[in-house]
Coordinates of C-alpha atoms and ligand atoms in Angstrom, one line a residue:
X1 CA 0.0 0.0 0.0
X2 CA 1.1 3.2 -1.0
X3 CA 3.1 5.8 1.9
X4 CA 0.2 8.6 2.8
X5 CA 0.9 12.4 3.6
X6 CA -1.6 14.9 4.6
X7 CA -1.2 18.4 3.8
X8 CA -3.5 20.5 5.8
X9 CA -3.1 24.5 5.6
X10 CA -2.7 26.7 8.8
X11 CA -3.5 30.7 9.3
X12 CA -4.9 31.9 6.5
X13 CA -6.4 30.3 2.9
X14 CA -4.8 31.4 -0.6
X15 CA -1.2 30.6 0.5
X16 CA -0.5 28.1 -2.4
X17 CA -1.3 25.0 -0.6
X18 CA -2.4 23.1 -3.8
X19 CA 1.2 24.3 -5.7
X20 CA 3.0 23.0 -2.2
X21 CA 1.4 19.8 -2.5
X22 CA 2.0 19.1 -6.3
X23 CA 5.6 20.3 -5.9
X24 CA 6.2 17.8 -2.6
X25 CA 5.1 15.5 -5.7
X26 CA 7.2 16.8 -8.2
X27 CA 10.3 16.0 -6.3
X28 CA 8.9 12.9 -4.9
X29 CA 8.8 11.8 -8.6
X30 CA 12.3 13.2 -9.7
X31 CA 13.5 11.1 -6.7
X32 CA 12.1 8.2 -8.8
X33 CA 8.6 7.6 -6.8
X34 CA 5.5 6.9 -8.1
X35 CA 3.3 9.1 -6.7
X36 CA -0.9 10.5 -6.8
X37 CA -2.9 13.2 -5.5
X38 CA -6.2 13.5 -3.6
X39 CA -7.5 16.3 -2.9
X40 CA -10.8 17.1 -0.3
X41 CA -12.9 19.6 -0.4
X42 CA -15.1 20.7 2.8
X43 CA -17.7 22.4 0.7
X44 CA -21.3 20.4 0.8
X45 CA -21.8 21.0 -3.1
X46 CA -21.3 17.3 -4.8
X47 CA -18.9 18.4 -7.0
X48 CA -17.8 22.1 -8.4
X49 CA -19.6 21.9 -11.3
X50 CA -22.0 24.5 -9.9
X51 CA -20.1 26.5 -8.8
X52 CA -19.8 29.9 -10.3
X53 CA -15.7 30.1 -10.9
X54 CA -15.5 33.9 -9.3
X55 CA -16.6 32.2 -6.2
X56 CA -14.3 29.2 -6.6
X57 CA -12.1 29.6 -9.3
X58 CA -12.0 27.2 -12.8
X59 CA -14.5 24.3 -12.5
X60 CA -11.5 21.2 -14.1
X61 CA -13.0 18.4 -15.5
X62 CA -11.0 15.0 -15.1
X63 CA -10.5 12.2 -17.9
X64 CA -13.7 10.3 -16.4
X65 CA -15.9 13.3 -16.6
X66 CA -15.3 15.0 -12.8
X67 CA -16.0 18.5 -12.6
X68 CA -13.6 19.1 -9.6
X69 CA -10.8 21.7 -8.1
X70 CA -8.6 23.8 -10.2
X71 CA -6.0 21.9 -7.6
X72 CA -6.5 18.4 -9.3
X73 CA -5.6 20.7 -12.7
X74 CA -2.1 22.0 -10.6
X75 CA -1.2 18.4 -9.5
X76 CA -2.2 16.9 -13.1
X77 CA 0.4 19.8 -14.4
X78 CA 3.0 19.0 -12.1
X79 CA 2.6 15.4 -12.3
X80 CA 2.3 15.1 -15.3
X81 CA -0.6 12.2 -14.7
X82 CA -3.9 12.0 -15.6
X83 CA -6.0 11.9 -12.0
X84 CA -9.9 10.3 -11.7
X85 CA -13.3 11.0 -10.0
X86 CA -11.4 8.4 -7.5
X87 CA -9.1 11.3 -6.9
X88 CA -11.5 14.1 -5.5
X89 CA -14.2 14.5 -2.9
X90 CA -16.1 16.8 -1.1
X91 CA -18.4 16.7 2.1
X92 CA -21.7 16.6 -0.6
X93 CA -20.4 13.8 -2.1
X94 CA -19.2 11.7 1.3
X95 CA -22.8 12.6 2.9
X96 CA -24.9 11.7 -0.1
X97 CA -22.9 8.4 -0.4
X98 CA -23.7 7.9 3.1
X99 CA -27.5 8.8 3.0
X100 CA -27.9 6.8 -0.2
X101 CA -26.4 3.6 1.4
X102 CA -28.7 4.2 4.3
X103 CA -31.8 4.7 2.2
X104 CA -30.6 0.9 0.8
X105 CA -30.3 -0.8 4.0
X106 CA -27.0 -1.3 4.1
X107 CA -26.3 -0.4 7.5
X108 CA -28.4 -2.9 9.0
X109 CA -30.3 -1.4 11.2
X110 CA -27.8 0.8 12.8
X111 CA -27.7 4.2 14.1
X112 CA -26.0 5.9 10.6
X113 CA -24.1 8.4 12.9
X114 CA -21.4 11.6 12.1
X115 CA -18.7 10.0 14.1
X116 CA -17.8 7.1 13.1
X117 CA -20.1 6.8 10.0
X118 CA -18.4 10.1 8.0
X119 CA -14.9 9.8 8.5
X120 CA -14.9 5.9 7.8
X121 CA -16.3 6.8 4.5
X122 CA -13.4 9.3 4.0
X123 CA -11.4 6.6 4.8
X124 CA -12.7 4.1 2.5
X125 CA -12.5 6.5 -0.4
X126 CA -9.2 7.0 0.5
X127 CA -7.8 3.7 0.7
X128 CA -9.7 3.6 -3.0
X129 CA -8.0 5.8 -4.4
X130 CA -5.0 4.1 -3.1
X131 CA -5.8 0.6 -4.5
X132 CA -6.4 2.0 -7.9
X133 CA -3.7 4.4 -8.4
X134 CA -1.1 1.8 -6.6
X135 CA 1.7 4.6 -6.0
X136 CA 4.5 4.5 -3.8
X137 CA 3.4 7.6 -2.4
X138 CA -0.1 9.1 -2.1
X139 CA -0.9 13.3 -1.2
X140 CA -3.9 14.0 0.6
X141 CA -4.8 18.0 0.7
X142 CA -7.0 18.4 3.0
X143 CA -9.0 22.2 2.0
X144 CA -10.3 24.8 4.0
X145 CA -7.8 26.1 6.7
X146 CA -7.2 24.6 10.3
X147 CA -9.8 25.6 13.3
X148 CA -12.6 25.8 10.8
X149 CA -15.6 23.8 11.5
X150 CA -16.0 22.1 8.2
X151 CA -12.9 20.3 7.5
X152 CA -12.8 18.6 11.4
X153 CA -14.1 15.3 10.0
X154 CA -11.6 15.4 7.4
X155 CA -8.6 15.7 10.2
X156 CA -10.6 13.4 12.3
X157 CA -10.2 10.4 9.3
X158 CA -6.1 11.5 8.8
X159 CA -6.3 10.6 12.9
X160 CA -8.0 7.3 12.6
X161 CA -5.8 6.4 9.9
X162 CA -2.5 7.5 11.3
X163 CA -3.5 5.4 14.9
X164 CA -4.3 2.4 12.9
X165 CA -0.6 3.0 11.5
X166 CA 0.5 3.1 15.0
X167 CA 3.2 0.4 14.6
X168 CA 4.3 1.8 11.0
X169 CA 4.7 5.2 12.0
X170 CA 7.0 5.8 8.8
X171 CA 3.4 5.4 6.3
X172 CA 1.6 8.6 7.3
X173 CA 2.7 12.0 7.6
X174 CA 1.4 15.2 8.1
X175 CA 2.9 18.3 6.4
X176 CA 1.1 22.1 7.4
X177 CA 1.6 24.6 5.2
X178 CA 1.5 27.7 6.9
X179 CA 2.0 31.6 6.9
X180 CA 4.0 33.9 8.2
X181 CA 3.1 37.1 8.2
X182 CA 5.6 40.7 8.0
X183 CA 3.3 43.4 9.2
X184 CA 4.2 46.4 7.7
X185 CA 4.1 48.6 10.9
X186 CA 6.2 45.8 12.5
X187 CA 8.8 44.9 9.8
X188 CA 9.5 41.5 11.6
X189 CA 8.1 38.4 10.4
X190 CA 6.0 36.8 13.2
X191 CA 5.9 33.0 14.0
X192 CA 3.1 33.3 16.5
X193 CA 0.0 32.8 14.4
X194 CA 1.8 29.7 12.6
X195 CA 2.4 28.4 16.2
X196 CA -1.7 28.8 17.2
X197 CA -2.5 27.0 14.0
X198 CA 0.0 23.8 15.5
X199 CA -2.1 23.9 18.6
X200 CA -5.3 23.5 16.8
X201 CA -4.2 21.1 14.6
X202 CA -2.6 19.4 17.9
X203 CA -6.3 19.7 19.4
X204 CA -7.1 17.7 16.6
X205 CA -5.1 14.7 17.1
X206 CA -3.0 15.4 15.3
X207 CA 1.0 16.3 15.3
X208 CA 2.5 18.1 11.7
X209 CA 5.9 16.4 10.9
X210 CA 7.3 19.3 8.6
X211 CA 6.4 22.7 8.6
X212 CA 6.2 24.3 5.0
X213 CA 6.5 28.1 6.3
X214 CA 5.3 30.6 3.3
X215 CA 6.1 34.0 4.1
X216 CA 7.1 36.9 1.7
X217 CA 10.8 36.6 2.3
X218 CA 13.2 33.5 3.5
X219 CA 12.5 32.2 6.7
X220 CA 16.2 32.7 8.9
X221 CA 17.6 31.0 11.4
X222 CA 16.1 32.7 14.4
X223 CA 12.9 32.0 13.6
X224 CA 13.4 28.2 12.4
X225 CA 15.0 28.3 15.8
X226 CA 11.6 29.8 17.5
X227 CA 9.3 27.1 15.6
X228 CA 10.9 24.1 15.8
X229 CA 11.6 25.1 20.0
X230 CA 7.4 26.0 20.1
X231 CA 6.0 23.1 17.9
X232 CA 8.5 20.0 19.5
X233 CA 10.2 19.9 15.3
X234 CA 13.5 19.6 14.3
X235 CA 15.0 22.6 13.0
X236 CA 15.5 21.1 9.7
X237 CA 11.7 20.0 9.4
X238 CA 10.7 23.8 9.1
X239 CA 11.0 24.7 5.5
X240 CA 11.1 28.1 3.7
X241 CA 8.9 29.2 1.3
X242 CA 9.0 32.9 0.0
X243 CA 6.8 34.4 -2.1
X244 CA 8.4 33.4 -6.5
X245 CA 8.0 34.9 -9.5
X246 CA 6.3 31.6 -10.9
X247 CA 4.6 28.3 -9.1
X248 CA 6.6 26.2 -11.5
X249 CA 10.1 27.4 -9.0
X250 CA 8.3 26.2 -6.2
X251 CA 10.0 22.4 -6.1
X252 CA 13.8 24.0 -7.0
X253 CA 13.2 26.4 -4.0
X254 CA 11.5 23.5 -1.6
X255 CA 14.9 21.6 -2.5
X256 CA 17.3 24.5 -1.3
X257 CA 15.6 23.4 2.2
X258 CA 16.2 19.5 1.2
X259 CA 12.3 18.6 1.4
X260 CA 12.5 15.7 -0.9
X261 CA 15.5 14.6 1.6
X262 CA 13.7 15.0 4.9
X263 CA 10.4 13.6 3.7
X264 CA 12.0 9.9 2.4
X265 CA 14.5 9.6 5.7
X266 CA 10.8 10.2 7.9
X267 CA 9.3 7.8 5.1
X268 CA 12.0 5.0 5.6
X269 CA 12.2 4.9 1.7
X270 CA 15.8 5.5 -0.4
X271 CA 16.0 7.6 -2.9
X272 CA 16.9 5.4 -6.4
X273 CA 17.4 8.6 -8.8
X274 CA 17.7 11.9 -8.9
X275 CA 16.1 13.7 -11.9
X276 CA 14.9 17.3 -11.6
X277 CA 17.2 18.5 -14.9
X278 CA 14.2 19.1 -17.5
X279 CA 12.1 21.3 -14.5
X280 CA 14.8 23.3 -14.1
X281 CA 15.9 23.9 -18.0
X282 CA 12.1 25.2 -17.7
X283 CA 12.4 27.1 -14.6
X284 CA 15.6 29.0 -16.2
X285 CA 13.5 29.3 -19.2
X286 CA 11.2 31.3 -16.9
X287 CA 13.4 33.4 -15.2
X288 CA 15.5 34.4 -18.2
X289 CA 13.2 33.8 -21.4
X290 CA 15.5 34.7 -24.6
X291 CA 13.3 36.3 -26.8
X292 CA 10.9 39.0 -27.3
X293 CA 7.2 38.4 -25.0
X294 CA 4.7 37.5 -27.0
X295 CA 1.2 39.7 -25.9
X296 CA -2.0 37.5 -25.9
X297 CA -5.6 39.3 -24.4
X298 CA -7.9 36.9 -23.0
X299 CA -11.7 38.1 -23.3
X300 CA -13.5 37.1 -20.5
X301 CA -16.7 38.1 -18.1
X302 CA -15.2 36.1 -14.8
X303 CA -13.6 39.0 -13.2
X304 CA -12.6 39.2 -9.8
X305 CA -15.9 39.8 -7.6
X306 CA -15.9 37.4 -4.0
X307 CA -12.1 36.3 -3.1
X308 CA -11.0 34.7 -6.6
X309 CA -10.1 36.7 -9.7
X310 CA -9.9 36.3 -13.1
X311 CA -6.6 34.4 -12.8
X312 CA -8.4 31.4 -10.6
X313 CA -11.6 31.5 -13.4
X314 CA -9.3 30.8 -16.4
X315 CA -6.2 28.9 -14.8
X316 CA -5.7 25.9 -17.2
X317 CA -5.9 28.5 -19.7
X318 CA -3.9 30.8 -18.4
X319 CA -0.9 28.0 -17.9
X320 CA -1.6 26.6 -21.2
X321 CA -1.0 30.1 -22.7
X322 CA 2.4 30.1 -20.3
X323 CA 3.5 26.8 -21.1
X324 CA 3.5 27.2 -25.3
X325 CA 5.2 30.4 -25.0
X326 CA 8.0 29.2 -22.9
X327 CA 7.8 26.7 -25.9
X328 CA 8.9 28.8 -27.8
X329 CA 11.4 30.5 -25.8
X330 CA 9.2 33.5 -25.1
X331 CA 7.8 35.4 -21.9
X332 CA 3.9 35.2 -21.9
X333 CA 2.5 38.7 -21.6
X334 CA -1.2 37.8 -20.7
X335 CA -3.6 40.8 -20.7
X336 CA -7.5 40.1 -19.3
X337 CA -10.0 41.8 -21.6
X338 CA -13.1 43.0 -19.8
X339 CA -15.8 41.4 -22.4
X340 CA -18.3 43.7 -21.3
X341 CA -16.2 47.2 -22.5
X342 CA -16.2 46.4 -26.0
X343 CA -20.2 46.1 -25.5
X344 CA -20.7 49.2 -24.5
X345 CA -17.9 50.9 -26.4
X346 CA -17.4 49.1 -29.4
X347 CA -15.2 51.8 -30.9
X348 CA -12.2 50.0 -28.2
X349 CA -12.4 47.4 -30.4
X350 CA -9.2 48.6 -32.3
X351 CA -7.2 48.3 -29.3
X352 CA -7.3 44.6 -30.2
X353 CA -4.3 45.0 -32.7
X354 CA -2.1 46.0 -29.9
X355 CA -2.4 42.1 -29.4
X356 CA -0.3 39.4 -30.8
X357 CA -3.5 37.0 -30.5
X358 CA -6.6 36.7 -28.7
X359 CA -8.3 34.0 -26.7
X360 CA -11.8 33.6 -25.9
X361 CA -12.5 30.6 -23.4
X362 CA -15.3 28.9 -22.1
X363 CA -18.6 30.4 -20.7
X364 CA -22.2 30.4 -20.4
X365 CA -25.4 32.1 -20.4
X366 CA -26.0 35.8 -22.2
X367 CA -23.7 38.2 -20.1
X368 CA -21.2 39.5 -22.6
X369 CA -22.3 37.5 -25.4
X370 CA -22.3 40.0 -28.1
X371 CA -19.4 41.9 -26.9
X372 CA -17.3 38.4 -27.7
X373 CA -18.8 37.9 -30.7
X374 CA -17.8 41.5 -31.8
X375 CA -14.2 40.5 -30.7
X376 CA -14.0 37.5 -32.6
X377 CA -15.4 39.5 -35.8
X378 CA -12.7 41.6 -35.3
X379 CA -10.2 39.4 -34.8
X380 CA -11.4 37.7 -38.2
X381 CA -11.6 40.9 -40.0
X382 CA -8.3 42.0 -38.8
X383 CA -6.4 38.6 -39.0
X384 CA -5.1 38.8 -35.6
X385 CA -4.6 35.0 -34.7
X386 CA -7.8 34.2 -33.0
X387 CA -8.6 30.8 -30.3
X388 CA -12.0 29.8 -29.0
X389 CA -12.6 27.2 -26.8
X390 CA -16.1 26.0 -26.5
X391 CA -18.1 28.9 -25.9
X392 CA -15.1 31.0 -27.9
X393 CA -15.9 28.4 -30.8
X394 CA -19.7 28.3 -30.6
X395 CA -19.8 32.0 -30.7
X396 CA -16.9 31.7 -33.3
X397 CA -19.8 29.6 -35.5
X398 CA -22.3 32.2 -34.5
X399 CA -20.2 35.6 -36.0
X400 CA -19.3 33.6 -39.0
X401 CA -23.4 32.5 -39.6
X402 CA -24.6 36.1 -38.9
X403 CA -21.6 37.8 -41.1
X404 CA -20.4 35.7 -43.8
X405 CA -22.9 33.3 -44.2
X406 CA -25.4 36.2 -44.1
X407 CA -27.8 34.2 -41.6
X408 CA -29.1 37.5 -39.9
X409 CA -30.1 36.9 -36.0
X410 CA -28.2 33.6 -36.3
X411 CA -27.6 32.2 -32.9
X412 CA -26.9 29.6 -30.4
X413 CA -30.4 28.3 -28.7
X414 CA -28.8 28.7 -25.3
X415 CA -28.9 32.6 -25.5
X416 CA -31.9 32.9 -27.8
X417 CA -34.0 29.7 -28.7
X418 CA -36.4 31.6 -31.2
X419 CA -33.6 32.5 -33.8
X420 CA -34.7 31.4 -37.2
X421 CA -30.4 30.2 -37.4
X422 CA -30.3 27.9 -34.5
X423 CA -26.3 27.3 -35.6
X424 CA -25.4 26.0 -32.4
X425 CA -28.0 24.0 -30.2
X426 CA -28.8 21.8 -27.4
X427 CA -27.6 18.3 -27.5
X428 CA -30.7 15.9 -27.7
X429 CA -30.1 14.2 -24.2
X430 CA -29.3 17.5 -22.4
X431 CA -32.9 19.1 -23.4
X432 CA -34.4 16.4 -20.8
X433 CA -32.0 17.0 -18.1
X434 CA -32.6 21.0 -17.9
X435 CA -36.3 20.5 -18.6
X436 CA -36.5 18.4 -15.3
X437 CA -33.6 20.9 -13.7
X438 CA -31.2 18.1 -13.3
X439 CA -27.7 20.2 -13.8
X440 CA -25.5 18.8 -11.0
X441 CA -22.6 16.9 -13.2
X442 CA -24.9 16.7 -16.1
X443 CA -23.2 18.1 -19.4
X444 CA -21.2 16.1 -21.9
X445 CA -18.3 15.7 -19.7
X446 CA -14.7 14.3 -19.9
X447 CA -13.0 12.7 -22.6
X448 CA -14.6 11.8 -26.3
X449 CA -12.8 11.1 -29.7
X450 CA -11.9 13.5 -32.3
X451 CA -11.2 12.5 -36.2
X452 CA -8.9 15.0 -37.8
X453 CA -8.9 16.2 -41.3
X454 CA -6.1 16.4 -43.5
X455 CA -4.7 19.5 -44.7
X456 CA -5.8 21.5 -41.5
X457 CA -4.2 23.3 -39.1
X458 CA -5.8 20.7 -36.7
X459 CA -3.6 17.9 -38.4
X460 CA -0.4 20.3 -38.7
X461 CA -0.6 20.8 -34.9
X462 CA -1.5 17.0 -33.6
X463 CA 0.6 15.6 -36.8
X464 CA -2.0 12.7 -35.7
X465 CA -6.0 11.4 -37.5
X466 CA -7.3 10.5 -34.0
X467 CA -7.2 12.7 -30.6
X468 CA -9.3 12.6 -27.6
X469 CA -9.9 15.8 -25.9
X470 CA -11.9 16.5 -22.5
X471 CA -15.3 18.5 -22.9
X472 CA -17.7 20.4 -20.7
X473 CA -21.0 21.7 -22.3
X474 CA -24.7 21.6 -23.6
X475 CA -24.8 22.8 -26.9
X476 CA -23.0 21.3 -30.0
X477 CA -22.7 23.1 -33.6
X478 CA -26.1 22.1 -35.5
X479 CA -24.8 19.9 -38.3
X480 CA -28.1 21.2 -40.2
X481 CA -26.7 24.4 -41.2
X482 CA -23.1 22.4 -41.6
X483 CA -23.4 22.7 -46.1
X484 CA -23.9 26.7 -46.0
X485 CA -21.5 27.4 -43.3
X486 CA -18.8 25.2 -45.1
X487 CA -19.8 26.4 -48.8
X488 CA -19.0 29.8 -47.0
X489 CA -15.7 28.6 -46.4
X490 CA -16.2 27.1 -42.8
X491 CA -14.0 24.2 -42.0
X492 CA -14.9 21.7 -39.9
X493 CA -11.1 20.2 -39.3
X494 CA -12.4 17.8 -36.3
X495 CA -15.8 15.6 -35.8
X496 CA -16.8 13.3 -33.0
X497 CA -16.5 9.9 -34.9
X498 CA -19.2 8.2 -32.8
X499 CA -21.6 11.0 -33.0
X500 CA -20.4 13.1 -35.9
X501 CA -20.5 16.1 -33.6
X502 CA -18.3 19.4 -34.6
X503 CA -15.4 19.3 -32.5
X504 CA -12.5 21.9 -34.2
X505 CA -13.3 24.5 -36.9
X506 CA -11.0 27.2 -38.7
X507 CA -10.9 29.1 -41.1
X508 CA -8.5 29.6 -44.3
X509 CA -6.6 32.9 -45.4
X510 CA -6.0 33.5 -42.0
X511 CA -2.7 33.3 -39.9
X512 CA -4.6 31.6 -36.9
X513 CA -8.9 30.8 -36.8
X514 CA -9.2 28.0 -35.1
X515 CA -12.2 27.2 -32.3
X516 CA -12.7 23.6 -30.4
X517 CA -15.4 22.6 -28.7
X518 CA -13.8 20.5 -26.3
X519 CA -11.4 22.3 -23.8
X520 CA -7.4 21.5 -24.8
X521 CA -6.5 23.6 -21.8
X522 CA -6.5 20.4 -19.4
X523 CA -4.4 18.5 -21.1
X524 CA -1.4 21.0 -21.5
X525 CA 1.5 20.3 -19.4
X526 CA 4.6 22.9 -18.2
X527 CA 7.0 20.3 -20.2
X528 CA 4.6 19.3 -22.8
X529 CA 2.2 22.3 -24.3
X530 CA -0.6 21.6 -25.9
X531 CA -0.2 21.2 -29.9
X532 CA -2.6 23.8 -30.5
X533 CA -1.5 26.0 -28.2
X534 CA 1.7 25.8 -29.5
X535 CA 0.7 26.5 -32.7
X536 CA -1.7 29.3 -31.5
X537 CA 1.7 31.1 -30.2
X538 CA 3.8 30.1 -33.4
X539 CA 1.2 31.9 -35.5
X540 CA 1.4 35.1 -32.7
X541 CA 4.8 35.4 -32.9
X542 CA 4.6 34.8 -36.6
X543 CA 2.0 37.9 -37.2
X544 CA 4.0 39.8 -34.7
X545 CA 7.1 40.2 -37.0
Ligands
LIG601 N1 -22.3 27.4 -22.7 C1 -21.8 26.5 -23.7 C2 -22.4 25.1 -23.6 O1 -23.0 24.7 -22.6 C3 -20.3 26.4 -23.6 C4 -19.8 25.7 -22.4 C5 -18.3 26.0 -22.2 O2 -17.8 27.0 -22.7 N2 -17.7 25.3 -21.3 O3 -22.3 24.3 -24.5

């Protein structure tokens, strides 16, 4: 059975606990481990999939259709591993697992209590995830911060299983990330509040073995000093995390403190090879790019409102756009575009050309709807390399109906189900799930097949005839109006071969039209971009010259 550590956060949320935990990963791996993630959220919503991502961030979808954590999207980046539904739960899901197995009579008769009923069915799902992913060495994050309410049950089932590990102490761990603040007024960096989130955690059961201390600067001797003397640690098990330029320098830097070291010696396990060099090629890459930045606007409506910002909303995107341009040598210069502005003041439009290409991601419902088709018009018009995904490709279908296929009101039936041009519309079995409200999880989600067609951009990107992409929506190009689009000069460059659904269009004469339906920003990976995003960036610094 795999080695398990916990990673629980102390003082404060925000602090990068998700990056910690797929960087203690990273170098797990480079030390030649195999290792997978869990994370668990406290929220009671089943899964994030209705959540609105300015109040949580990106909703990711997994392989197997999960609409989970943007976290499961860092550890998948870091890891460089696909992770499942097996890999993710929340309180919604462990209760309604519990009520449902109640509602069957499979507790016999019993009292279905919260203590020990809930955190035995943390367990179990954890010990799943376990069997199935069979790693040497399995991550548990453990959200929400400690001494809040919701996440007790959680530390309450790392207890259990730590105290059935009793006589194997080196199998579980806990790690605590933590903060350390520098008040400005003070100028001294102050341990105290990292020591009161020990105690609770202590209250809990519970005793952290290493200390991951985030703070603005370097943590110095003194205060390792004061820790380790307060919370009963070695010295050396107190590690310094300063604020970086980039999450991807977050393993080198654990490394200057010797994490990977420290966690196999309180492991027991040997380290059998050492093999950080491609991270840190990239990690140079990022510091010092060698060429010119390459400028890309994202045009989106998820703008910071409640504690996350735009940033959190498009994350995958946002590394996907990162990760091609390092590709190429270049330093991403990633401007958000307020959709909304070029609604009300079209006339902005122009300031599009101060871009090297444009990006329109996913979305729903009629907020900023016409402002992006405007966008994408222009970025047609004006052959600045354009990239929709999903919604930025539906509405990509929609501008080229209404404008060059001359379909006047043409639309997509999720904003306006009377158009006489219904060129995107609802997928048959989705039309029965909203009637009878049933959205929870619902859309056609996770991974389906793509044919590509020769001579596209598609092909010149994947240099493959058969891709499988991960998808999140309702609505699907209507292959009705499929001959007059593509007499217009539409191409369809990627169709669902099981389904003949429209999965990749673009357009010709252009230096870069191209929108999917599916969302490719999941599957890029810091050492291993996306092929369309790497094209997408070719063609910007192309147009840029
Ligand atoms: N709203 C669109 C749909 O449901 C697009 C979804 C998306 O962009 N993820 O099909």
């Amino acid at each position: 059975m795999s080695k398990i550590i916990f990673i629980t956060g102390g003082v404060m949320s925000g602090i990068g606990k998700g990056v910690a935990t797929a960087s203690l990963g990273k170098i797990l791996q480079s030390y030649g481990f195999s290792v997978s993630a869990m994370k668990i959220d406290p929220y009671v919503n089943v899964d994030a999939g209705t959540m609105n991502p300015t109040e949580h961030g990106e909703v990711f979808v997994t392989e197997d259709g999960l609409e989970c954590d943007q976290d499961i999207g860092n550890y998948e980046r870091f890891l460089n591993k696909n992770l499942h539904r097996v890999d993710y739960m929340t309180t919604g899901s462990i209760y309604q697992a519990l009520i449902q197995k109640e509602r069957n009579l499979e507790f016999g008769g019993k009292c279905v209590e919260v203590v020990p009923h809930v955190p035995e069915e943390v367990i179990s799902r954890i010990q799943k995830s376990q069997r199935i992913n069979k790693a040497d060495i399995m991550l548990v994050e453990i959200g929400g911060t400690i001494g809040e309410y919701q996440n007790l049950l959680f530390l309450e089932a790392a207890r259990i299983l730590r105290q059935r590990h009793l006589h194997y102490p080196k199998d579980v761990l806990f790690v605590m990330v933590s903060y350390l603040p520098i008040p400005a007024m003070i100028g001294e960096m102050k341990t105290k509040p990292t020591q009161y989130a020990v105690r609770s955690l202590n209250s809990a059961g519970i005793q952290p073995d290493i200390i991951l201390a985030r703070s603005a600067l370097p943590l110095d001797k003194v205060r390792k000093q004061k820790l380790s003397f307060a919370l009963n640690l070695h010295e050396e098990d107190i590690i310094s995390a300063p604020d970086i330029k980039s999450i991807y320098e977050v393993p080198v830097n654990f490394e200057k403190d010797q994490l990977g070291a420290i966690v196999l010696r309180k492991l027991g396990l040997k380290k059998k090879e050492t093999d950080l060099k491609d991270w840190k090629r990239l990690v140079k890459t990022i510091q010092r790019p060698s060429k010119q930045p390459v400028k890309i606007g994202v045009v989106g409506k998820y703008f910071a409102s409640g504690s996350f910002s735009l940033a959190d909303s498009y994350i995958s995107v946002i590394e996907s756009l990162k990760h091609a341009s390092w590709f190429h040598g270049r330093e991403p210069v990633l401007s958000w575009l307020d959709v909304e502005k070029y609604e009300k003041r079209p006339t902005l439009l122009k300031e599009l050309k101060e871009y090297d290409g444009i990006v329109v991601p996913g979305g729903f419902g009629t907020r900023g709807v016409e402002g992006k088709i405007r966008v994408i018009e222009y970025c047609r018009r004006a052959k600045i390399p354009y990239f929709g995904l999903c919604y930025g490709m539906q509405l990509a279908v929609v501008e080229f109906a209404r404008h060059v296929a001359k379909m006047d009101r043409a639309h997509t039936e999720e904003i306006n189900p009377k158009t006489p041009y219904p060129v995107i519309h609802i997928l048959p079995e989705q039309e029965k799930l909203l009637s009878s409200k049933n959205y929870g999880g619902s859309m056609r989600l996770g991974l389906y097949d793509c044919a590509i067609k020769d001579g596209t951009i598609a092909k010149r990107s994947y240099k493959t005839a058969r891709i499988k992409e991960r998808h999140r929506h309702r609505y699907e190009v209507n292959s009705k109006f499929l001959p007059r689009l593509e007499k217009r000069g539409l191409i369809v460059s990627g169709i669902n071969p099981q389904r003949k659904l429209v999965e990749i269009i673009e357009l010709r004469d252009h230096p870069f039209f191209v929108g999917v339906q599916f969302h490719p920003e999941f599957l890029s990976r810091p050492l291993n971009p996306h092929p369309l995003f790497r094209e997408f960036i070719r063609a910007a610094i192309k147009t840029k010259k």
